[in-house]
Short mmCIF file of C-alpha atoms in Angstrom, two decimals:
data_model
loop_
_atom_site.label_atom_id
_atom_site.label_comp_id
_atom_site.label_asym_id
_atom_site.label_seq_id
_atom_site.Cartn_x
_atom_site.Cartn_y
_atom_site.Cartn_z
CA MET H 1 -8.79 9.30 98.06
CA VAL H 2 -5.55 7.34 97.58
CA ALA H 3 -5.47 6.23 101.22
CA GLY H 4 -9.15 5.23 101.01
CA GLU H 5 -8.67 3.08 97.92
CA ALA H 6 -5.67 1.44 99.56
CA LEU H 7 -7.76 0.65 102.66
CA VAL H 8 -10.47 -1.00 100.55
CA ARG H 9 -7.85 -3.26 98.96
CA LEU H 10 -6.20 -4.03 102.30
CA ALA H 11 -9.56 -5.00 103.81
CA GLY H 12 -10.20 -7.30 100.86
CA GLN H 13 -6.79 -8.96 101.11
CA VAL H 14 -6.73 -9.26 104.94
CA PRO H 15 -10.29 -9.94 106.24
CA SER H 16 -9.18 -9.88 109.89
CA LEU H 17 -8.21 -6.20 109.54
CA LEU H 18 -11.86 -5.18 109.87
CA ALA H 19 -13.30 -8.28 111.50
CA GLY H 20 -16.81 -7.77 112.81
CA VAL H 21 -17.66 -4.59 110.89
CA GLY H 22 -20.14 -6.56 108.81
CA GLU H 23 -22.37 -6.86 111.90
CA LEU H 24 -21.56 -3.68 113.88
CA ALA H 25 -19.19 -0.89 112.89
CA PHE H 26 -18.26 2.27 114.77
CA ILE H 27 -17.20 5.36 112.86
CA ASP H 28 -15.49 7.84 115.18
CA ILE H 29 -14.79 11.42 114.16
CA ASP H 30 -12.75 14.02 116.00
CA ALA H 31 -10.45 16.98 115.40
CA LYS H 32 -6.98 17.58 116.80
CA ILE H 33 -4.75 20.62 116.98
CA LYS H 34 -1.08 20.01 116.23
CA GLU H 35 1.27 22.74 117.33
CA ALA H 36 3.34 24.17 114.50
CA TYR H 37 6.11 26.74 114.31
CA GLY H 38 7.34 29.30 111.81
CA HIS H 39 5.89 32.51 110.42
CA ASP H 40 5.62 31.24 106.84
CA LYS H 41 3.41 28.17 107.33
CA ASP H 42 0.14 28.41 105.40
CA GLY H 43 -2.97 28.04 107.53
CA ILE H 44 -1.30 28.29 110.90
CA GLY H 45 -3.48 29.92 113.58
CA PHE H 46 -4.56 29.94 117.19
CA ALA H 47 -7.14 27.30 118.15
CA TYR H 48 -9.78 27.35 120.88
CA ASN H 49 -7.26 25.89 123.37
CA GLY H 50 -4.70 28.60 122.73
CA VAL H 51 -2.36 26.34 120.75
CA ARG H 52 -0.94 27.85 117.56
CA GLY H 53 -0.81 25.26 114.81
CA LEU H 54 -2.76 23.27 112.23
CA ASN H 55 -6.01 21.39 112.68
CA HIS H 56 -6.68 17.90 111.30
CA LEU H 57 -10.04 16.16 111.21
CA VAL H 58 -9.97 12.34 111.20
CA ALA H 59 -12.60 9.60 110.88
CA THR H 60 -11.88 5.99 111.88
CA VAL H 61 -13.72 2.68 111.67
CA SER H 62 -13.62 -0.19 114.15
CA SER H 63 -15.79 -2.93 115.60
CA PRO H 64 -16.13 -4.50 119.06
CA VAL H 65 -13.47 -7.05 118.04
CA CYS H 66 -11.01 -5.13 115.86
CA ALA H 67 -8.73 -2.15 116.36
CA PRO H 68 -9.51 1.07 114.45
CA VAL H 69 -8.08 2.07 111.11
CA ILE H 70 -8.35 5.51 109.53
CA LEU H 71 -11.00 6.04 106.87
CA ALA H 72 -10.34 9.67 105.96
CA GLY H 73 -8.55 12.77 107.13
CA GLN H 74 -8.62 16.44 106.30
CA LEU H 75 -6.19 19.24 107.16
CA ARG H 76 -7.65 22.62 108.16
CA GLY H 77 -6.36 25.95 109.39
CA GLY H 78 -5.49 26.15 113.07
CA ASN H 79 -8.36 28.51 113.92
CA THR H 80 -10.97 26.39 112.09
CA ASP H 81 -14.03 25.24 114.01
CA SER H 82 -14.03 21.50 114.77
CA ARG H 83 -17.26 21.02 112.81
CA HIS H 84 -16.00 22.61 109.61
CA GLY H 85 -16.03 20.02 106.83
CA ALA H 86 -17.40 17.31 109.13
CA VAL H 87 -20.48 16.58 107.00
CA ALA H 88 -18.44 15.96 103.84
CA LEU H 89 -15.84 13.90 105.70
CA LEU H 90 -18.52 11.78 107.41
CA THR H 91 -20.27 11.14 104.10
CA GLU H 92 -16.98 10.02 102.56
CA ALA H 93 -16.14 7.88 105.60
CA ILE H 94 -19.54 6.13 105.66
CA ASN H 95 -19.37 5.29 101.96
CA LEU H 96 -15.82 4.03 102.35
CA ALA H 97 -16.71 1.93 105.40
CA ARG H 98 -19.45 0.21 103.40
CA ARG H 99 -17.00 -0.52 100.61
CA CYS H 100 -14.74 -2.10 103.25
CA GLY H 101 -17.50 -4.51 104.31
CA ALA H 102 -19.50 -2.54 106.90
CA ASN H 103 -22.85 -3.63 105.52
CA GLY H 104 -24.58 -4.10 108.88
CA MET H 105 -25.32 -1.57 111.60
CA ILE H 106 -23.10 1.53 111.61
CA VAL H 107 -22.91 3.94 114.56
CA VAL H 108 -21.23 7.34 114.26
CA ARG H 109 -19.69 8.41 117.57
CA ALA H 110 -18.51 11.93 118.36
CA ASP H 111 -18.06 14.42 121.18
CA SER H 112 -20.14 17.53 121.88
CA ALA H 113 -18.33 19.63 119.24
CA PHE H 114 -20.30 17.68 116.62
CA TYR H 115 -23.68 18.01 118.34
CA THR H 116 -25.39 20.02 115.60
CA GLY H 117 -28.55 19.58 113.57
CA LYS H 118 -26.65 19.69 110.29
CA ILE H 119 -24.32 16.83 111.23
CA ILE H 120 -27.04 14.62 112.71
CA ALA H 121 -29.24 15.25 109.65
CA ALA H 122 -26.39 14.09 107.40
CA ILE H 123 -25.90 10.96 109.50
CA ARG H 124 -29.59 10.07 109.34
CA LYS H 125 -29.65 10.77 105.60
CA ALA H 126 -26.88 8.17 105.20
CA LYS H 127 -29.15 5.69 107.05
CA VAL H 128 -26.76 5.06 109.94
CA CYS H 129 -27.13 5.62 113.68
CA PHE H 130 -25.50 8.26 115.85
CA SER H 131 -24.18 8.44 119.42
CA ILE H 132 -23.02 12.00 120.13
CA THR H 133 -22.23 13.72 123.40
CA ALA H 134 -24.91 16.36 123.99
CA ARG H 135 -24.08 19.91 124.92
CA LYS H 136 -25.45 21.05 128.26
CA THR H 137 -27.99 23.41 126.79
CA GLU H 138 -31.00 24.61 128.74
CA ALA H 139 -33.19 22.03 127.00
CA VAL H 140 -30.79 19.18 127.82
CA LEU H 141 -30.51 20.25 131.46
CA THR H 142 -34.30 20.42 131.69
CA ALA H 143 -34.56 16.88 130.31
CA ILE H 144 -31.97 15.66 132.84
CA GLY H 145 -33.86 17.37 135.68
CA GLY H 146 -37.01 15.46 134.72
CA ILE H 147 -35.43 12.05 135.40
CA GLY H 148 -36.80 10.55 138.61
CA GLU H 149 -34.48 9.27 141.33
CA ASP H 150 -35.81 5.74 140.97
CA ALA H 151 -34.72 5.64 137.30
CA TRP H 152 -30.98 5.63 138.06
CA SER H 153 -28.98 2.39 138.12
CA GLU H 154 -25.37 1.91 139.19
CA ILE H 155 -22.50 0.86 136.95
CA ALA H 156 -18.90 -0.01 137.79
CA TYR H 157 -16.01 1.14 135.63
CA ARG H 158 -13.72 -1.65 134.48
CA HIS H 159 -10.86 0.85 134.59
CA PRO H 160 -11.24 3.74 137.09
CA ILE H 161 -11.23 7.19 135.49
CA LEU H 162 -9.88 10.44 136.88
CA ASN H 163 -12.27 13.15 138.06
CA PRO H 164 -10.77 16.33 136.54
CA GLU H 165 -12.30 18.54 139.24
CA THR H 166 -11.27 16.63 142.38
CA GLY H 167 -8.37 14.50 141.16
CA ASP H 168 -10.03 11.39 142.63
CA LEU H 169 -10.45 8.10 140.80
CA ILE H 170 -14.05 7.31 139.90
CA THR H 171 -14.93 3.63 140.13
CA HIS H 172 -18.75 3.82 140.03
CA ALA H 173 -21.40 5.96 138.38
CA GLU H 174 -25.14 6.00 137.85
CA ILE H 175 -26.95 6.00 134.50
CA ALA H 176 -30.50 6.64 133.33
CA GLU H 177 -32.25 7.64 130.13
CA THR H 178 -35.07 9.81 128.89
CA THR H 179 -36.42 11.09 125.59
CA HIS H 180 -35.24 14.41 124.22
CA THR H 181 -36.12 16.55 121.21
CA ALA H 182 -33.05 18.38 119.98
CA PHE H 183 -32.73 21.38 117.65
CA ALA H 184 -36.34 22.42 118.17
CA ASN H 185 -35.42 26.02 117.29
CA THR H 186 -36.75 26.06 113.73
CA THR H 187 -35.11 29.42 113.02
CA GLN H 188 -31.58 28.10 113.50
CA ASN H 189 -32.25 24.48 112.50
CA PRO H 190 -35.14 24.47 110.01
CA GLY H 191 -36.37 20.95 109.36
CA ARG H 192 -33.71 19.39 111.60
CA GLU H 193 -35.70 18.69 114.74
CA VAL H 194 -34.74 15.23 116.06
CA THR H 195 -36.35 13.18 118.84
CA ALA H 196 -34.21 10.38 120.25
CA ARG H 197 -32.84 8.87 123.44
CA LEU H 198 -30.85 10.93 125.91
CA LEU H 199 -28.54 8.70 127.95
CA VAL H 200 -27.30 10.39 131.11
CA ARG H 201 -24.39 9.32 133.30
CA ARG H 202 -23.75 11.04 136.62
CA THR H 203 -20.80 10.91 139.01
CA PRO H 204 -20.34 12.61 142.39
CA ARG H 205 -18.84 16.07 141.99
CA PHE H 206 -17.22 15.99 145.43
CA LYS H 207 -15.61 13.24 147.46
CA GLU H 208 -17.45 12.16 150.59
CA ASN H 209 -15.82 13.17 153.87
CA GLU H 210 -16.19 12.11 157.48
CA GLN H 211 -18.71 14.87 158.19
CA GLY H 212 -20.98 13.62 155.46
CA GLU H 213 -22.97 15.91 153.19
CA LEU H 214 -26.40 17.48 153.27
CA PHE H 215 -27.13 16.40 149.70
CA ARG H 216 -25.22 14.83 146.83
CA VAL H 217 -23.97 17.09 144.05
CA TRP H 218 -23.56 15.38 140.68
CA HIS H 219 -21.60 15.90 137.49
CA TYR H 220 -23.73 14.95 134.45
CA HIS H 221 -22.67 13.64 131.06
CA ALA H 222 -25.38 13.25 128.42
CA VAL H 223 -25.33 11.28 125.16
CA PHE H 224 -27.84 11.82 122.36
CA THR H 225 -28.40 8.61 120.40
CA ASP H 226 -30.91 6.77 118.24
CA THR H 227 -29.43 3.29 118.75
CA GLY H 228 -31.62 0.54 120.14
CA PHE H 229 -29.02 -0.97 122.47
CA ASP H 230 -29.71 -1.70 126.10
CA LEU H 231 -28.94 1.33 128.30
CA HIS H 232 -25.78 -0.17 129.83
CA ILE H 233 -24.49 -1.44 126.49
CA ALA H 234 -25.22 1.87 124.74
CA ASP H 235 -23.32 3.74 127.46
CA GLU H 236 -20.34 1.37 127.22
CA TYR H 237 -20.26 1.60 123.43
CA HIS H 238 -20.28 5.38 123.52
CA ARG H 239 -17.41 5.49 126.01
CA GLY H 240 -15.48 3.48 123.43
CA HIS H 241 -15.28 6.69 121.36
CA ALA H 242 -12.16 7.49 123.40
CA ILE H 243 -10.31 4.99 121.21
CA ILE H 244 -9.80 7.71 118.61
CA GLU H 245 -7.39 9.40 121.03
CA GLN H 246 -5.15 6.37 120.56
CA ILE H 247 -5.13 7.08 116.84
CA PHE H 248 -4.04 10.66 117.47
CA ALA H 249 -1.33 9.43 119.85
CA ASP H 250 -0.05 6.99 117.21
CA LEU H 251 0.00 9.71 114.55
CA ASN H 252 1.83 12.10 116.88
CA ASP H 253 4.45 9.41 117.53
CA THR H 254 5.14 9.13 113.80
CA ALA H 255 4.64 11.46 110.84
CA LEU H 256 2.55 14.05 112.67
CA ALA H 257 5.26 14.77 115.20
CA HIS H 258 5.49 17.89 113.03
CA TYR H 259 4.25 19.30 109.75
CA PRO H 260 7.41 19.70 107.70
CA SER H 261 6.34 22.11 104.97
CA GLY H 262 5.35 25.75 104.87
CA ARG H 263 2.83 24.97 102.11
CA PHE H 264 -0.67 23.86 103.06
CA PRO H 265 -1.15 21.36 100.15
CA ALA H 266 2.18 19.71 100.98
CA ASN H 267 1.12 19.25 104.59
CA GLN H 268 -2.21 17.78 103.43
CA ALA H 269 -0.24 15.27 101.36
CA TRP H 270 1.88 14.57 104.46
CA LEU H 271 -1.31 13.83 106.44
CA THR H 272 -2.51 11.47 103.68
CA LEU H 273 0.81 9.60 103.76
CA ALA H 274 0.57 9.36 107.56
CA ILE H 275 -2.91 7.80 107.24
CA LEU H 276 -1.74 5.36 104.58
CA THR H 277 1.27 4.34 106.69
CA HIS H 278 -0.88 3.84 109.78
CA ASN H 279 -3.26 1.52 107.94
CA LEU H 280 -0.37 -0.43 106.38
CA LEU H 281 1.15 -0.94 109.84
CA ARG H 282 -2.19 -2.14 111.21
CA THR H 283 -2.43 -4.63 108.34
CA ALA H 284 1.11 -5.83 108.97
CA GLY H 285 0.22 -6.42 112.61
CA HIS H 286 -2.73 -8.62 111.61
CA LEU H 287 -0.50 -10.68 109.34
CA ALA H 288 2.15 -11.07 112.04
CA SER H 289 0.29 -12.39 115.12
CA VAL H 290 -2.77 -12.02 117.33
CA PHE H 291 -0.76 -9.83 119.73
CA HIS H 292 0.41 -7.46 117.00
CA ALA H 293 -3.10 -7.18 115.55
CA LYS H 294 -4.01 -4.77 118.39
CA ALA H 295 -0.58 -3.43 119.29
CA ARG H 296 0.26 0.27 119.07
CA THR H 297 2.05 1.36 115.93
CA GLY H 298 5.14 2.20 117.99
CA THR H 299 5.26 -1.43 119.11
CA LEU H 300 4.83 -2.59 115.52
CA ARG H 301 7.78 -0.46 114.44
CA ARG H 302 10.02 -1.82 117.21
CA HIS H 303 9.02 -5.47 116.74
CA LEU H 304 8.55 -5.73 112.98
CA ILE H 305 10.14 -2.77 111.18
CA ASN H 306 13.19 -1.41 113.02
CA ILE H 307 14.94 -4.73 113.56
CA PRO H 308 18.71 -5.29 113.93
CA ALA H 309 19.15 -7.42 110.82
CA ARG H 310 21.76 -7.42 108.06
CA LEU H 311 22.11 -8.73 104.52
CA THR H 312 24.96 -11.05 103.59
CA ARG H 313 25.89 -12.37 100.17
CA THR H 314 27.61 -15.69 99.43
CA ALA H 315 28.24 -16.32 95.73
CA ARG H 316 24.85 -15.54 94.18
CA ARG H 317 22.77 -16.18 97.30
CA THR H 318 21.53 -13.29 99.49
CA THR H 319 20.75 -14.04 103.13
CA LEU H 320 18.96 -11.86 105.67
CA ARG H 321 20.45 -12.56 109.10
CA LEU H 322 18.12 -11.87 112.01
CA PRO H 323 19.11 -11.54 115.70
CA ALA H 324 19.71 -14.74 117.66
CA ASN H 325 17.08 -15.66 120.29
CA TRP H 326 14.84 -12.87 119.02
CA PRO H 327 11.38 -13.17 120.69
CA TRP H 328 9.50 -11.83 117.66
CA ALA H 329 11.18 -14.05 115.07
CA ASP H 330 8.09 -16.19 114.42
CA SER H 331 5.82 -13.15 114.04
CA TRP H 332 8.22 -11.40 111.67
CA HIS H 333 8.81 -14.56 109.65
CA GLY H 334 5.06 -15.10 109.31
CA LEU H 335 4.63 -11.52 108.09
CA PHE H 336 7.53 -11.86 105.66
CA THR H 337 6.31 -15.18 104.27
CA THR H 338 2.71 -13.99 103.84
CA THR H 339 3.56 -10.72 102.11
CA ARG H 340 6.15 -12.38 99.89
CA THR H 341 3.65 -15.06 98.84
CA ARG H 342 0.96 -12.50 98.02
CA THR H 343 3.27 -10.31 95.94
CA THR H 344 4.86 -13.08 93.86
#
């Protein structure tokens, strides 16, 4: 709550922090396991990936023209399912995003762990759109199998991605779409049946060789969405969900390098402080320069925080002496002048 209120005020003071969210905002949600040690830590447990630690759930907001900031975060036990508490966190994040100026179209993006009727029902109840990776259930695979060969169109990746099965770099893929009705099992998902678009991207499972191949074998990736974007744009926007991994990397480089306390509430407070610090650093970057507005928090610390400066005093005058020929002097001075003006 404290970090959320601070973000609302930061967005009001520095409009560029969340530039573009008034037209189109992306709310990304994901969970991360952070390894922890010690027998006395509350909530520590083994996760699905075999890591023993604590689990934190985070929601961020961004736009096509601004870097993400963190809306909300929640600490859970290490053996907690990724979806636990997601509905409440998403509801809080959506309301907070609107208070920060996201009054236009909002799209919630998530991976297949959040592909449930309960979560999608909560998203639709909040009157926002969703773009969620679909699990490869029998119904989804049947829908993919019904796509005709003439429906596929080729796309080129701006940055080649690694095929985890072959180790090869993938530079091209094919995409198509169909209509799919999810959660049709009324016993498990009463009243949560949803019909929307199913965007499908396929890449070759095996690398071509000199002998050729009898038929192409594909790896499929499906996205369930109710957005009205063009197929290629909707696919590109969904792939942008990977930006939340940058948030986790930034947090791991700072406060979440470890959870310091053996008490669960203290570690939740630590997570809140980490979120608040991250958003303050992002704001500082926007006040410093265009480059620092999208720089990683580690870069912001090196360029703007951990600087080799010293204070000197002559009579009653205090002087801050900065390094000579320092390349970030203008950016730091702009940040210093702006913050000093706004606080006096």
